[in-house]
Every structure is written in structure tokens, then in C-alpha cells.
Amino acid sequence: MNRDEIVVSPEKLGAAYEDKVKMFFNEHLHEDEEIRYILDGEGFFDVRSIEDEWVRIRLAKGDLIILPAGIYHRFTTDSKNYIKAMRLFKDEPKWTPLNRAPKVDNIPARQEYILRSSVAL
């Protein structure tokens, strides 16, 4: 397993903060699980339900979230603009966010997520 830590704050990211926050808030998915353990601060993951509605999940110090591969989501900090998280990976990290688009709906990770979600209902 691989891991690293990320701090999202204006102080830590400097001039890149605004662009980074906008990138995180753009709706996207990943081809691998996204596993985050919150070490400090607070933030929100918004995830799409199977009905394509947003569900907001508040995260604070000590919380763990595991987003399955293929789920559309976005992230933002709370009003304090600070969060520190440990990012965990099964294998080598794959950082590529795939922004929501019709062609992304057809990639294997998305199709597998939809299939697993519909079976669970």
C-alpha cells in the first residue's frame, strides 16, 4: 500500500490554492478507489447518488472515506479553507481525474460502478 499526505489551504498552496480548489470541485471520477483519512481540518465530498443527485458528506478529523472507482464526486474545504488528509492507494497512485463527459460515462470503471450499484438496489 502507498500513502502520502496533502494539506489544502491558502498558506500551504500559495498562489496555486484557487486553481487547486477549483480542480477538486469540478465533478470527476477516478479509475481507482479514492481513500482519504482526515488528519486535521474539515471539508466536504459531494457524491452522485444512483439517481444522479448530489449527496454531501461532511468530513472532519478522524474520519475515513472510501469512494469506489467510477463514482462521480467533487471536493471542497469548509469556510476555514483548511484540511489535512492522508491519501491511501492500493498500488501506485493514479492522479488523473476524469471530468464528467459523455465519453467518460462509457469507460470500464464507470460501467462497473453502475453495474455494482444497480445490483445492490
Short mmCIF file of the C-alpha atoms (twelve columns), coordinates in Angstrom:
data_MODEL
# 
_entry.id   MODEL 
# 
loop_
_atom_site.group_PDB 
_atom_site.id 
_atom_site.type_symbol 
_atom_site.label_atom_id 
_atom_site.label_alt_id 
_atom_site.label_comp_id 
_atom_site.label_asym_id 
_atom_site.label_seq_id 
_atom_site.Cartn_x 
_atom_site.Cartn_y 
_atom_site.Cartn_z 
_atom_site.pdbx_PDB_model_num 
ATOM 1   C CA . MET A 1   0.000   0.000  0.000   1 
ATOM 2   C CA . ASN A 2   1.179   3.532  -0.801  1 
ATOM 3   C CA . ARG A 3   0.331   6.720  1.052   1 
ATOM 4   C CA . ASP A 4   1.053   10.403 1.219   1 
ATOM 5   C CA . GLU A 5   -0.333  13.498 2.916   1 
ATOM 6   C CA . ILE A 6   -1.913  16.580 1.427   1 
ATOM 7   C CA . VAL A 7   -2.710  19.930 3.004   1 
ATOM 8   C CA . VAL A 8   -5.236  22.082 1.212   1 
ATOM 9   C CA . SER A 9   -5.010  25.650 2.462   1 
ATOM 10  C CA . PRO A 10  -4.041  29.077 1.090   1 
ATOM 11  C CA . GLU A 11  -0.970  29.083 3.352   1 
ATOM 12  C CA . LYS A 12  0.310   25.715 2.137   1 
ATOM 13  C CA . LEU A 13  -0.556  26.003 -1.571  1 
ATOM 14  C CA . GLY A 14  0.082   29.724 -2.004  1 
ATOM 15  C CA . ALA A 15  -0.761  31.083 -5.443  1 
ATOM 16  C CA . ALA A 16  -1.888  27.626 -6.625  1 
ATOM 17  C CA . TYR A 17  -4.653  27.420 -3.985  1 
ATOM 18  C CA . GLU A 18  -7.530  28.830 -6.053  1 
ATOM 19  C CA . ASP A 19  -6.753  26.691 -9.097  1 
ATOM 20  C CA . LYS A 20  -6.350  23.558 -6.968  1 
ATOM 21  C CA . VAL A 21  -9.668  24.130 -5.164  1 
ATOM 22  C CA . LYS A 22  -11.447 24.713 -8.483  1 
ATOM 23  C CA . MET A 23  -9.950  21.495 -9.863  1 
ATOM 24  C CA . PHE A 24  -11.118 19.496 -6.815  1 
ATOM 25  C CA . PHE A 25  -14.626 20.997 -7.089  1 
ATOM 26  C CA . ASN A 26  -15.023 20.112 -10.754 1 
ATOM 27  C CA . GLU A 27  -17.160 16.974 -10.998 1 
ATOM 28  C CA . HIS A 28  -14.966 13.993 -11.877 1 
ATOM 29  C CA . LEU A 29  -14.258 10.328 -11.259 1 
ATOM 30  C CA . HIS A 30  -11.192 8.144  -10.914 1 
ATOM 31  C CA . GLU A 31  -10.430 4.711  -12.263 1 
ATOM 32  C CA . ASP A 32  -9.252  3.603  -8.798  1 
ATOM 33  C CA . GLU A 33  -10.711 3.857  -5.301  1 
ATOM 34  C CA . GLU A 34  -10.178 7.168  -3.566  1 
ATOM 35  C CA . ILE A 35  -9.285  6.603  0.096   1 
ATOM 36  C CA . ARG A 36  -8.843  9.553  2.446   1 
ATOM 37  C CA . TYR A 37  -8.212  9.695  6.191   1 
ATOM 38  C CA . ILE A 38  -8.697  13.189 7.611   1 
ATOM 39  C CA . LEU A 39  -5.829  14.199 9.899   1 
ATOM 40  C CA . ASP A 40  -6.976  17.768 10.616  1 
ATOM 41  C CA . GLY A 41  -9.495  20.352 9.458   1 
ATOM 42  C CA . GLU A 42  -12.803 19.801 7.700   1 
ATOM 43  C CA . GLY A 43  -14.216 19.517 4.219   1 
ATOM 44  C CA . PHE A 44  -16.970 18.053 2.077   1 
ATOM 45  C CA . PHE A 45  -17.115 15.326 -0.527  1 
ATOM 46  C CA . ASP A 46  -20.165 15.606 -2.758  1 
ATOM 47  C CA . VAL A 47  -21.003 12.304 -4.443  1 
ATOM 48  C CA . ARG A 48  -23.613 11.444 -7.048  1 
ATOM 49  C CA . SER A 49  -26.352 9.068  -5.970  1 
ATOM 50  C CA . ILE A 50  -27.552 6.338  -8.310  1 
ATOM 51  C CA . GLU A 51  -30.405 8.767  -9.165  1 
ATOM 52  C CA . ASP A 52  -27.722 11.346 -10.160 1 
ATOM 53  C CA . GLU A 53  -28.482 13.641 -7.202  1 
ATOM 54  C CA . TRP A 54  -25.737 15.240 -5.088  1 
ATOM 55  C CA . VAL A 55  -25.179 13.811 -1.613  1 
ATOM 56  C CA . ARG A 56  -22.929 15.910 0.647   1 
ATOM 57  C CA . ILE A 57  -20.649 14.135 3.120   1 
ATOM 58  C CA . ARG A 58  -19.006 16.257 5.824   1 
ATOM 59  C CA . LEU A 59  -15.572 15.034 6.897   1 
ATOM 60  C CA . ALA A 60  -13.607 16.079 9.975   1 
ATOM 61  C CA . LYS A 61  -10.510 14.957 11.860  1 
ATOM 62  C CA . GLY A 62  -10.544 11.190 12.374  1 
ATOM 63  C CA . ASP A 63  -12.966 10.434 9.515   1 
ATOM 64  C CA . LEU A 64  -12.212 7.948  6.752   1 
ATOM 65  C CA . ILE A 65  -13.896 7.887  3.359   1 
ATOM 66  C CA . ILE A 66  -13.543 5.340  0.580   1 
ATOM 67  C CA . LEU A 67  -15.027 6.344  -2.766  1 
ATOM 68  C CA . PRO A 68  -15.365 3.466  -5.214  1 
ATOM 69  C CA . ALA A 69  -13.776 3.695  -8.641  1 
ATOM 70  C CA . GLY A 70  -16.203 5.161  -11.163 1 
ATOM 71  C CA . ILE A 71  -18.301 7.336  -8.810  1 
ATOM 72  C CA . TYR A 72  -18.692 10.979 -9.793  1 
ATOM 73  C CA . HIS A 73  -17.685 13.312 -6.997  1 
ATOM 74  C CA . ARG A 74  -16.152 16.653 -6.071  1 
ATOM 75  C CA . PHE A 75  -14.444 18.073 -3.000  1 
ATOM 76  C CA . THR A 76  -14.305 21.389 -1.168  1 
ATOM 77  C CA . THR A 77  -12.995 22.658 2.150   1 
ATOM 78  C CA . ASP A 78  -15.260 24.274 4.722   1 
ATOM 79  C CA . SER A 79  -15.266 28.031 5.460   1 
ATOM 80  C CA . LYS A 80  -11.903 27.737 7.276   1 
ATOM 81  C CA . ASN A 81  -10.227 26.706 3.982   1 
ATOM 82  C CA . TYR A 82  -8.042  24.091 5.652   1 
ATOM 83  C CA . ILE A 83  -7.857  20.316 5.573   1 
ATOM 84  C CA . LYS A 84  -5.026  17.834 6.012   1 
ATOM 85  C CA . ALA A 85  -5.570  14.308 4.753   1 
ATOM 86  C CA . MET A 86  -3.692  11.078 4.279   1 
ATOM 87  C CA . ARG A 87  -4.221  9.641  0.812   1 
ATOM 88  C CA . LEU A 88  -4.011  5.860  0.640   1 
ATOM 89  C CA . PHE A 89  -3.529  3.769  -2.504  1 
ATOM 90  C CA . LYS A 90  -3.568  0.024  -3.146  1 
ATOM 91  C CA . ASP A 91  -0.925  0.362  -5.854  1 
ATOM 92  C CA . GLU A 92  0.961   3.248  -7.402  1 
ATOM 93  C CA . PRO A 93  -1.088  6.462  -7.165  1 
ATOM 94  C CA . LYS A 94  -3.125  7.380  -10.224 1 
ATOM 95  C CA . TRP A 95  -3.925  11.073 -10.005 1 
ATOM 96  C CA . THR A 96  -5.841  11.535 -13.228 1 
ATOM 97  C CA . PRO A 97  -9.310  12.990 -12.608 1 
ATOM 98  C CA . LEU A 98  -11.682 12.265 -15.478 1 
ATOM 99  C CA . ASN A 99  -14.085 15.195 -15.693 1 
ATOM 100 C CA . ARG A 100 -17.720 14.346 -16.309 1 
ATOM 101 C CA . ALA A 101 -18.468 13.974 -20.005 1 
ATOM 102 C CA . PRO A 102 -20.478 11.514 -22.140 1 
ATOM 103 C CA . LYS A 103 -17.318 9.652  -23.205 1 
ATOM 104 C CA . VAL A 104 -16.286 9.176  -19.548 1 
ATOM 105 C CA . ASP A 105 -19.645 7.512  -18.831 1 
ATOM 106 C CA . ASN A 106 -18.505 4.659  -21.082 1 
ATOM 107 C CA . ILE A 107 -15.133 3.850  -19.508 1 
ATOM 108 C CA . PRO A 108 -14.893 0.456  -17.745 1 
ATOM 109 C CA . ALA A 109 -14.593 1.894  -14.199 1 
ATOM 110 C CA . ARG A 110 -17.830 3.867  -14.620 1 
ATOM 111 C CA . GLN A 111 -19.716 0.978  -16.206 1 
ATOM 112 C CA . GLU A 112 -18.583 -1.401 -13.432 1 
ATOM 113 C CA . TYR A 113 -19.670 1.119  -10.767 1 
ATOM 114 C CA . ILE A 114 -23.120 1.455  -12.362 1 
ATOM 115 C CA . LEU A 115 -23.482 -2.324 -12.591 1 
ATOM 116 C CA . ARG A 116 -22.462 -2.861 -8.949  1 
ATOM 117 C CA . SER A 117 -24.769 -0.054 -7.781  1 
ATOM 118 C CA . SER A 118 -27.794 -1.356 -9.677  1 
ATOM 119 C CA . VAL A 119 -27.250 -4.905 -8.351  1 
ATOM 120 C CA . ALA A 120 -27.102 -3.545 -4.785  1 
ATOM 121 C CA . LEU A 121 -30.552 -1.983 -5.181  1 
# 
